[in-house]
Coordinates of C-alpha atoms in Angstrom, one line a residue:
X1 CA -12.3 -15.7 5.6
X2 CA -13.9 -12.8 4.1
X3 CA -14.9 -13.0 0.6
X4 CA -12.7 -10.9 -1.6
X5 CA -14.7 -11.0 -4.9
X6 CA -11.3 -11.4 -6.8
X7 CA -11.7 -13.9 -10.0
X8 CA -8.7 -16.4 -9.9
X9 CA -6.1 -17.4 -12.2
X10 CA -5.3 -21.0 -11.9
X11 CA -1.8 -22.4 -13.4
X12 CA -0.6 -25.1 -14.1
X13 CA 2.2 -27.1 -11.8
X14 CA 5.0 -26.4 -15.2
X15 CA 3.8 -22.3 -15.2
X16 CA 4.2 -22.6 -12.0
X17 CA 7.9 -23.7 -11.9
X18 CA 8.3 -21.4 -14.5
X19 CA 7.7 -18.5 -11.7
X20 CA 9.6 -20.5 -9.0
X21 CA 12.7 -20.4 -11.4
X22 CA 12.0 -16.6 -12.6
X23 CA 11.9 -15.7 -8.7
X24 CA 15.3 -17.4 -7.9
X25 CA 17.0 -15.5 -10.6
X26 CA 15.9 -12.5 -9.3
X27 CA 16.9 -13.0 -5.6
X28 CA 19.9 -14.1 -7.3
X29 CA 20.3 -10.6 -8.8
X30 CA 20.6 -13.0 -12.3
X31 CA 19.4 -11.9 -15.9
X32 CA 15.5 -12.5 -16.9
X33 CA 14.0 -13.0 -13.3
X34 CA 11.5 -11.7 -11.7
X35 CA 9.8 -11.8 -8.0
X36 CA 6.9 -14.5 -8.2
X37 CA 4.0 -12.0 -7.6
X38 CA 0.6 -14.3 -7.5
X39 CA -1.5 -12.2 -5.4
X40 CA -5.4 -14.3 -5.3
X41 CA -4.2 -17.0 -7.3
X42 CA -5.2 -20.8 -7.2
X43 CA -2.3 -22.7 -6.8
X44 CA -4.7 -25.4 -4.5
X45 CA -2.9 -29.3 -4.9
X46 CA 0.1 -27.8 -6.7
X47 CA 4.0 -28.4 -5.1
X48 CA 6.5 -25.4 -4.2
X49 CA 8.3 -28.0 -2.4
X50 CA 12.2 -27.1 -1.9
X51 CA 11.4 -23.8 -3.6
X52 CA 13.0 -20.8 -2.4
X53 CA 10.1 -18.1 -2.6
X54 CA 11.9 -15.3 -0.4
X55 CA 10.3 -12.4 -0.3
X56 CA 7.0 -13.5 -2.5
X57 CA 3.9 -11.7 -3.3
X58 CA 1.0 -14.3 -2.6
X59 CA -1.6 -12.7 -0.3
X60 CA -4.9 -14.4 -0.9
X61 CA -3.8 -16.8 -2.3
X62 CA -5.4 -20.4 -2.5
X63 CA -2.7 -22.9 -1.4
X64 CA -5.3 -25.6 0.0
X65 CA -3.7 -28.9 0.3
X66 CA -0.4 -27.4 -1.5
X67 CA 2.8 -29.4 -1.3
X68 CA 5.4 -26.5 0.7
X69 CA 7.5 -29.3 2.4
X70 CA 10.7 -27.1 2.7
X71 CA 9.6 -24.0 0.8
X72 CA 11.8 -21.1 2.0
X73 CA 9.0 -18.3 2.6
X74 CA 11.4 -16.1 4.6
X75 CA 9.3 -12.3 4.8
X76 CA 6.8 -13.5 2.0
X77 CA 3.5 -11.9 1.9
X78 CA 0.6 -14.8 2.6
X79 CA -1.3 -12.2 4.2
X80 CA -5.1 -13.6 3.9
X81 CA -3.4 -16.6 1.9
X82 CA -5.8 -19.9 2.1
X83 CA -3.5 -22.9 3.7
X84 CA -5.8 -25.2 4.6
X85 CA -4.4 -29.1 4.6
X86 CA -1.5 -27.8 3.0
X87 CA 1.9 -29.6 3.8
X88 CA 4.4 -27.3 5.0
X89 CA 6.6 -29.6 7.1
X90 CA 10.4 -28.1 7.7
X91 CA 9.6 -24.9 5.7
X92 CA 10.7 -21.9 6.7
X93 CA 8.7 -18.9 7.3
X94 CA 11.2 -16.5 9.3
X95 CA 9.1 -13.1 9.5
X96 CA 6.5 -14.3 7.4
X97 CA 3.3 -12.3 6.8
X98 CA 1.0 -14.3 7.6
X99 CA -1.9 -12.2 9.0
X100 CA -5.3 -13.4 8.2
X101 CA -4.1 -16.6 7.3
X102 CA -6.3 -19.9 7.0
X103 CA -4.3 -22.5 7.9
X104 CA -7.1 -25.2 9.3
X105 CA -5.8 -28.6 9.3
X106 CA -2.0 -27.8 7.9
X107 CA 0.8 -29.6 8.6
X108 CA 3.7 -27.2 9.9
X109 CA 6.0 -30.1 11.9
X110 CA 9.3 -28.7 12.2
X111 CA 8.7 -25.7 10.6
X112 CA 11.1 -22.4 11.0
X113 CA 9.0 -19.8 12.1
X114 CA 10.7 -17.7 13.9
X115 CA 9.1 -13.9 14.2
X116 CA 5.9 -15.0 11.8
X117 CA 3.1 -12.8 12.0
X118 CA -0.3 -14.8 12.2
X119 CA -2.3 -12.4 14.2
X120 CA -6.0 -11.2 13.6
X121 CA -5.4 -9.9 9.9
X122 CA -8.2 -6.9 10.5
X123 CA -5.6 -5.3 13.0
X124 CA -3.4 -4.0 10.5
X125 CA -4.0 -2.0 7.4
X126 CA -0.6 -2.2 5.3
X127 CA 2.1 -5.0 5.0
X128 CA 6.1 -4.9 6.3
X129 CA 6.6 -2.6 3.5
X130 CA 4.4 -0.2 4.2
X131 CA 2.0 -0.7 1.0
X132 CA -1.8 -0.6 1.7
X133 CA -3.4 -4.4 1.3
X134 CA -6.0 -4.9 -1.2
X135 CA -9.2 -2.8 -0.8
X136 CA -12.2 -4.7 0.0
X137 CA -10.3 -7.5 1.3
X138 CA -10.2 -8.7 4.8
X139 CA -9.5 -12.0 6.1
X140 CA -10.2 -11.3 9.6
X141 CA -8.6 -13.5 12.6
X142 CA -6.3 -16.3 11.5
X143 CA -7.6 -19.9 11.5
X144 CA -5.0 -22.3 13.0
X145 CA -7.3 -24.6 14.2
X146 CA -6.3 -28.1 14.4
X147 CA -3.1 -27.1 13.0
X148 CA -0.2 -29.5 13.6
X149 CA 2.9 -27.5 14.7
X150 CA 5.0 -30.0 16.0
X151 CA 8.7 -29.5 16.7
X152 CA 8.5 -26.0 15.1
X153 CA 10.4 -23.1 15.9
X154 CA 8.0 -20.0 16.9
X155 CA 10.3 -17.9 18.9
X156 CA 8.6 -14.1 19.1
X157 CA 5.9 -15.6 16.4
X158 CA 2.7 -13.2 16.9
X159 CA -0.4 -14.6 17.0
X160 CA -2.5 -12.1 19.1
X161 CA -6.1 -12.5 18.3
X162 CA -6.0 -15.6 16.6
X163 CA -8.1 -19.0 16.4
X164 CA -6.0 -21.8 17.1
X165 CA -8.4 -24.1 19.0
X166 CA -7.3 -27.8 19.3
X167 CA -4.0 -26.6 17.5
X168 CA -0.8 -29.5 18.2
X169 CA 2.1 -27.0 19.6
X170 CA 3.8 -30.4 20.9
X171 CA 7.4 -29.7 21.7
X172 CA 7.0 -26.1 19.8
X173 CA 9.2 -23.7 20.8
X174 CA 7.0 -20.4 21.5
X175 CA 9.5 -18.3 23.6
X176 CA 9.0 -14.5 23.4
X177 CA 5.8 -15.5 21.7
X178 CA 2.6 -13.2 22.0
X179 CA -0.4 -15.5 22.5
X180 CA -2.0 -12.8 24.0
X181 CA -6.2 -12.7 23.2
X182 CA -5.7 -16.0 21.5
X183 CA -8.8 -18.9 21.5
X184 CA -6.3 -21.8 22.8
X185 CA -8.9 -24.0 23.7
X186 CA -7.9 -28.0 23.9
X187 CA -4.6 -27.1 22.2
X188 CA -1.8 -29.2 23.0
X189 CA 1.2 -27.6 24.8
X190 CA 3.1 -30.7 25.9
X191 CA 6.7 -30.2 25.7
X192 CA 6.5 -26.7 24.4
X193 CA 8.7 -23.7 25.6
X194 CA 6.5 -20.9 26.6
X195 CA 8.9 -18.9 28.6
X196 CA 8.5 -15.3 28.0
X197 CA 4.9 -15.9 25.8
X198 CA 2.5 -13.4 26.3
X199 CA -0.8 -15.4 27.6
X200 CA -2.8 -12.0 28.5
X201 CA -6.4 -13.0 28.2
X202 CA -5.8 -16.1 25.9
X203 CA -8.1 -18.9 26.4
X204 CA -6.6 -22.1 27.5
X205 CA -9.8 -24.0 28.4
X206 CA -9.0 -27.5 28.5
X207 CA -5.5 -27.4 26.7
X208 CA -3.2 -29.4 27.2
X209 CA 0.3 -28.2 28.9
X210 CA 2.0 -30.6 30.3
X211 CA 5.8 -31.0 30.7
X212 CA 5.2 -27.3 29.1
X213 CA 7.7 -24.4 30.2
X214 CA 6.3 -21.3 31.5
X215 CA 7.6 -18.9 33.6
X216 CA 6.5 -18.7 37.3
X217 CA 3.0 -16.5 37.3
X218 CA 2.5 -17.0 33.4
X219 CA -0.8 -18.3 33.5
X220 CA -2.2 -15.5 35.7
X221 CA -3.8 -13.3 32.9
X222 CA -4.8 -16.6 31.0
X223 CA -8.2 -17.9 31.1
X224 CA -8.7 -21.0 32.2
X225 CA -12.0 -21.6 33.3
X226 CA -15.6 -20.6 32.1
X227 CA -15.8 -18.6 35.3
X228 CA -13.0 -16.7 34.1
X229 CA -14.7 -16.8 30.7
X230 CA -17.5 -15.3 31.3
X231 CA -15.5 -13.0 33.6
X232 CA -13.4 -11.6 30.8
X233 CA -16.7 -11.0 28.1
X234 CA -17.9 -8.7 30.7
X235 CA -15.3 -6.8 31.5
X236 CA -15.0 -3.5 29.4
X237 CA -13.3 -4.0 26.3
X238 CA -9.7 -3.0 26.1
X239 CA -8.2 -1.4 23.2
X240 CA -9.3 -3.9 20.1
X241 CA -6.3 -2.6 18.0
X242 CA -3.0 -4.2 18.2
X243 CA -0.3 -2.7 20.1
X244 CA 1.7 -1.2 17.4
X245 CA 5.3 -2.9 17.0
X246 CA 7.9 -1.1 17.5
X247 CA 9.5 1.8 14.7
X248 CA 11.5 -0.1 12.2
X249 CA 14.9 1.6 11.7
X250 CA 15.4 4.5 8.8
X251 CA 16.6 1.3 6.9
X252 CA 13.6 -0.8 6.3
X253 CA 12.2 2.4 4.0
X254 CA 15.0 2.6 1.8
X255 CA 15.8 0.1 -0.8
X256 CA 18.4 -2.2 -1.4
X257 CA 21.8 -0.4 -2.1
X258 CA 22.8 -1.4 -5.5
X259 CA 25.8 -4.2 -5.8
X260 CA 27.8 -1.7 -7.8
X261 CA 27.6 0.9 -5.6
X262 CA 28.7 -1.1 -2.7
X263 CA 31.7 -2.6 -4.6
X264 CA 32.6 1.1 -5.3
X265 CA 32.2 1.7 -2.1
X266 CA 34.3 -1.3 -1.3
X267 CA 37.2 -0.2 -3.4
X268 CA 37.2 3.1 -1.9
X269 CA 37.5 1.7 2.0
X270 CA 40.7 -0.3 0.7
X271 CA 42.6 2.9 -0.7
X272 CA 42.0 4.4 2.7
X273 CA 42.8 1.6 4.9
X274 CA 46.0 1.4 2.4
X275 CA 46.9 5.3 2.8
X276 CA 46.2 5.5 6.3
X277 CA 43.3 8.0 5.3
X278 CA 45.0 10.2 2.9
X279 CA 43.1 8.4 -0.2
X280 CA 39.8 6.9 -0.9
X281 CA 37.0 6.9 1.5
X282 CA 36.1 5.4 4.8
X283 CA 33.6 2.6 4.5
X284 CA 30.2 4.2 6.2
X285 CA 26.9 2.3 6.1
X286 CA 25.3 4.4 8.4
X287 CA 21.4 3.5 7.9
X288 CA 21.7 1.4 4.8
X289 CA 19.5 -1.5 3.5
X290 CA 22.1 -4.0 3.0
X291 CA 19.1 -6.6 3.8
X292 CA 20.7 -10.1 2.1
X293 CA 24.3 -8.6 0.7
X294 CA 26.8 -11.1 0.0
X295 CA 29.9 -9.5 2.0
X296 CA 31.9 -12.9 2.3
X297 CA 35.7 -12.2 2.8
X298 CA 35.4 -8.4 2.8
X299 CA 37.4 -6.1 4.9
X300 CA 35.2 -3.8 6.2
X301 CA 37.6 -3.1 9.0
X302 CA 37.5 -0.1 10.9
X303 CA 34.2 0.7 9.0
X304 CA 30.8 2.5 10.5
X305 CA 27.7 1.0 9.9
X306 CA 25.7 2.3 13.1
X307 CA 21.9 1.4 12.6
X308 CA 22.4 -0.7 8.7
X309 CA 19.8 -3.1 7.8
X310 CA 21.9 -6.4 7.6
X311 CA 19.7 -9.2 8.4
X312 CA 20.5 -12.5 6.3
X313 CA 23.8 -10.6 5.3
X314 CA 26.6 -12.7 4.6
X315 CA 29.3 -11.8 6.4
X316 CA 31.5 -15.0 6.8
X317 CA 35.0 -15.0 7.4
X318 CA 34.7 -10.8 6.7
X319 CA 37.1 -8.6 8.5
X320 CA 35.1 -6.1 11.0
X321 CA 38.1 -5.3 13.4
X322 CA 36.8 -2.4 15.3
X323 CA 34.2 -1.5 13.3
X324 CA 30.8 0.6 14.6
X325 CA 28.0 -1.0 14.0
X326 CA 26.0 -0.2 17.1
X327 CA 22.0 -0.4 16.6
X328 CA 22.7 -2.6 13.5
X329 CA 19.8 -4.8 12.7
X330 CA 21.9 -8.4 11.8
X331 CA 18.9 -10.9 12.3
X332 CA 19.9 -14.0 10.5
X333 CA 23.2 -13.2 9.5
X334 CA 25.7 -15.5 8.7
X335 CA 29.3 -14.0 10.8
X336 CA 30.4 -17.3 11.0
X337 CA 34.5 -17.3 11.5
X338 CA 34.2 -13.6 11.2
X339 CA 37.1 -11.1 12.6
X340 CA 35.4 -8.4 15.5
X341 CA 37.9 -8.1 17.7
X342 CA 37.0 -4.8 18.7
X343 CA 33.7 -4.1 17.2
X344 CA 31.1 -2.1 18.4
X345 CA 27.9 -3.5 18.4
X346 CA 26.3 -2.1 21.2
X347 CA 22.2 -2.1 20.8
X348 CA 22.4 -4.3 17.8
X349 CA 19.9 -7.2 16.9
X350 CA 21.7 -10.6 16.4
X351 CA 18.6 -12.7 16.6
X352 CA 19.0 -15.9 15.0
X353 CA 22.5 -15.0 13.5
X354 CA 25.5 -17.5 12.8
X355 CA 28.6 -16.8 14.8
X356 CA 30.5 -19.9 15.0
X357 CA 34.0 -19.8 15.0
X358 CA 33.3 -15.5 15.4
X359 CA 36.1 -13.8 16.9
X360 CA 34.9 -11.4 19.3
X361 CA 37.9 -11.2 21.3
X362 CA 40.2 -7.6 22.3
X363 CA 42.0 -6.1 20.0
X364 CA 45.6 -5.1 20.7
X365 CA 46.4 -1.6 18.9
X366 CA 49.2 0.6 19.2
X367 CA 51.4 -2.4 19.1
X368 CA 50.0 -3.8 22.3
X369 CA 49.6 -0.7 24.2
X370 CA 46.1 -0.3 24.0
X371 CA 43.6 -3.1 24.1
X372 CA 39.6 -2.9 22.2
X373 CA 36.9 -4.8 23.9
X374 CA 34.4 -6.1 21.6
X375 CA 31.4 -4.3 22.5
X376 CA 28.0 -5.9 22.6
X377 CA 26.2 -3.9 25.6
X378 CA 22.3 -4.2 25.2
X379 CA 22.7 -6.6 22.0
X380 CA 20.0 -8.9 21.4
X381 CA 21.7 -12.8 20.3
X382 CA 18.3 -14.9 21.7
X383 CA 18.8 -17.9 19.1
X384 CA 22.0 -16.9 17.7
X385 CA 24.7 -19.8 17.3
X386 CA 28.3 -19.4 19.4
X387 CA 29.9 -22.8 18.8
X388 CA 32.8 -21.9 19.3
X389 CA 32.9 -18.5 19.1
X390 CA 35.3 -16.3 21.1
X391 CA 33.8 -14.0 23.1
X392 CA 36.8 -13.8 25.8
X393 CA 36.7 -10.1 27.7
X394 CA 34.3 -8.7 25.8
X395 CA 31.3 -6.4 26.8
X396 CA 27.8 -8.4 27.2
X397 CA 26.4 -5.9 29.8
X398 CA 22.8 -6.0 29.6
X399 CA 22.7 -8.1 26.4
X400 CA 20.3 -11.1 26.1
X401 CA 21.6 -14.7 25.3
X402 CA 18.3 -16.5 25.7
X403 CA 18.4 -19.8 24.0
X404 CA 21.8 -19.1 22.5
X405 CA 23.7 -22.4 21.8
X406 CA 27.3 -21.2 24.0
X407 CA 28.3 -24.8 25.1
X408 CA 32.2 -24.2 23.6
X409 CA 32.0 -20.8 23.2
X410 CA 34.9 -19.1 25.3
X411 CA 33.4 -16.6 28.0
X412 CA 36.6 -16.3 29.6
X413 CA 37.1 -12.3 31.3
X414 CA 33.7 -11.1 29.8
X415 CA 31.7 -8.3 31.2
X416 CA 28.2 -10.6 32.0
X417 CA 26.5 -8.0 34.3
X418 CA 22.9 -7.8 33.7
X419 CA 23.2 -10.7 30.9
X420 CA 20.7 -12.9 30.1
X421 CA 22.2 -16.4 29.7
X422 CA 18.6 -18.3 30.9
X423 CA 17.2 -21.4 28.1
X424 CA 21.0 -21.8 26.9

């Protein structure tokens, strides 16, 4: 890692609970808190164990031989952060900036990290949010050598241009994964799912992949002898940037709609459904950051939504009976027991969400005379959970199930052309 030149602030482990407990009250939305913002800071030894640290601020930071067994990390900023030895067994780190990151020696056995970003932290310039990272400071590729990442979930993790040699990926799950440009050598692969992993030009020398999953040609662009090696360094250089991700929606730039003004909101969609239209307002979301909100229960029936920034919503038991929410980014939400007969969710990203006991099943209007399929053409549900969800006649064209756990979920009349139902 580069040398940043930053002096450090070193607290204590009680200051430091004192920031945990600040943090929760502000993801909470409660009095007197405030997001735990420790940018450069030495927190080396110290525990955040069982912390919830959503959304934290702690890029080059020194966490070396830290205690973050079960630390919640979901979209923090570690960008640059220093990890080595650290314990981080079981934590989660779902979208995680982690670019840049030293994490030589850690321990990350059955860690969620699901969409973490540990590529080659000179690529990029700014963070998720768009905000320019520290002048002056740049970490370069991440270190995840010797890393053990046992058991852990790395579905579409990003590690293009990292260092990761003799890493322990054993049983890891690395679907989607782009490993692309990545020095692999003696890692250990063994029981790891690489189906759909980018391997482009990674170097594989002498690791270790058996009883591995990979999908039929692969390995081709890998390199996996020093032949191939030498090969590659010879070749002309392809572009050394990253290939740039793809345009988050309108949502991502806008902040957080305020709880009142979505309660008003809420009020207003009730009076209409109540009226029939001729009072109050339809609910529209259209293109809203409603990243986290706690809609348990509501009835957001018939309401639009097309394109809303939903992910980790709360939608439990909620009432979305034909409602439009095509394009709708719902990573990580919770629509468990949830009512969409009907919906439209055509194009919309349901990675990793909860639909157990969902009802995604037609909707009889017009007293029976017209039925509503639920609509999911194109949606994206790799990792999301179906126990038990109803999904009888509705519209899966084209939509990918990839890993989705559907073992009692009813299937029964759906549309299934084009659907991806492989690693289920």
């Amino acid at each position: 890692m580069a040398q940043d030149g930053k002096s450090r602030i070193r607290l204590t482990q009680d200051q430091l609970d004192r920031v945990c407990e600040r943090h929760v009250r502000f993801a909470e939305g409660r009095p007197n808190g405030a997001r735990a913002n420790l940018p450069f800071f030495d927190l080396s030894g110290l525990s955040l164990a069982g912390r919830n640290l959503t959304g934290a601020h702690m890029a080059g930071a020194i966490l070396r031989d830290a205690d973050l067994r079960g630390t919640v990390l979901d979209h923090a900023d570690l960008y640059g952060a220093d990890l080595r030895g650290a314990d981080l067994s079981e934590a989660r780190l779902f979208r995680t900036d982690m670019r840049g990151a030293n994490v030589r020696g850690a321990k990350l056995d059955g860690a969620t990290m699901v969409e973490v970003d540990l590529r080659d932290g000179s690529m990029v310039n700014r963070n998720s949010a768009g905000e320019l990272k520290v002048v002056g400071f740049d970490p370069g590729p991440a270190d995840m050598a010797s890393a053990r990442l046992t058991n852990a979930d790395m579905a579409r993790a990003k590690l293009s241009g990292s260092f990761a040699q003799a890493a322990d990926f054993t049983n890891t799950r690395l679907s989607g994964a782009r490993l692309d440009r990545t020095d692999l050598r003696g890692a250990n692969f063994s029981g790891a799912d690489l189906r759909g992993a980018d391997l482009n030009g990674s170097d594989l020398r002498g690791a270790i992949l058996e009883g591995a999953s990979l999908d039929a040609g692969g390995l081709e662009q890998a390199i996996r002898t020093d032949e191939q090696a030498v090969a590659a360094r010879q070749a002309p250089l392809q572009a050394a940037t990253a290939e740039p991700e793809p345009e988050e929606s309108v949502a991502d730039e806008l902040p957080a709609l305020p709880v009142d003004q979505l309660d008003s909101m809420l009020r207003q969609h009730m009076i209409w459904l109540g009226t029939s239209g001729k009072q109050g307002c339809q609910l529209d979301l259209t293109g809203l950051n409603l990243e986290g909100a706690d809609l348990t229960g509501k009835i957001l029936t018939l309401a639009k939504g097309s394109g809303a920034r939903l992910r980790h919503a709360r939608l439990n038991g909620a009432q979305l009976q034909a409602a439009q929410f095509d394009g709708a980014d719902l990573r990580s939400a919770d629509l468990s027991r949830a009512d969409l007969r009907g919906v439209k969710l055509d194009r919309a990203i349901l990675i990793d969400s909860r639909l157990d006991g969902a009802n995604l099943g037609m909707l009889l209007v017009s007293a029976g005379a017209k039925v509503m399929r639920a609509s999911l053409v194109r949606a994206r549900l790799a990792g999301a959970s179906l126990a038990q969800t109803n999904l009888k006649g509705s519209d899966l064209t084209l939509a990918d199930l990839t890993g989705c756990d559907r073992s009692s979920a009813v299937l029964e009349g759906a549309i299934l052309e084009g659907t991806r139902l492989s690693g289920a």
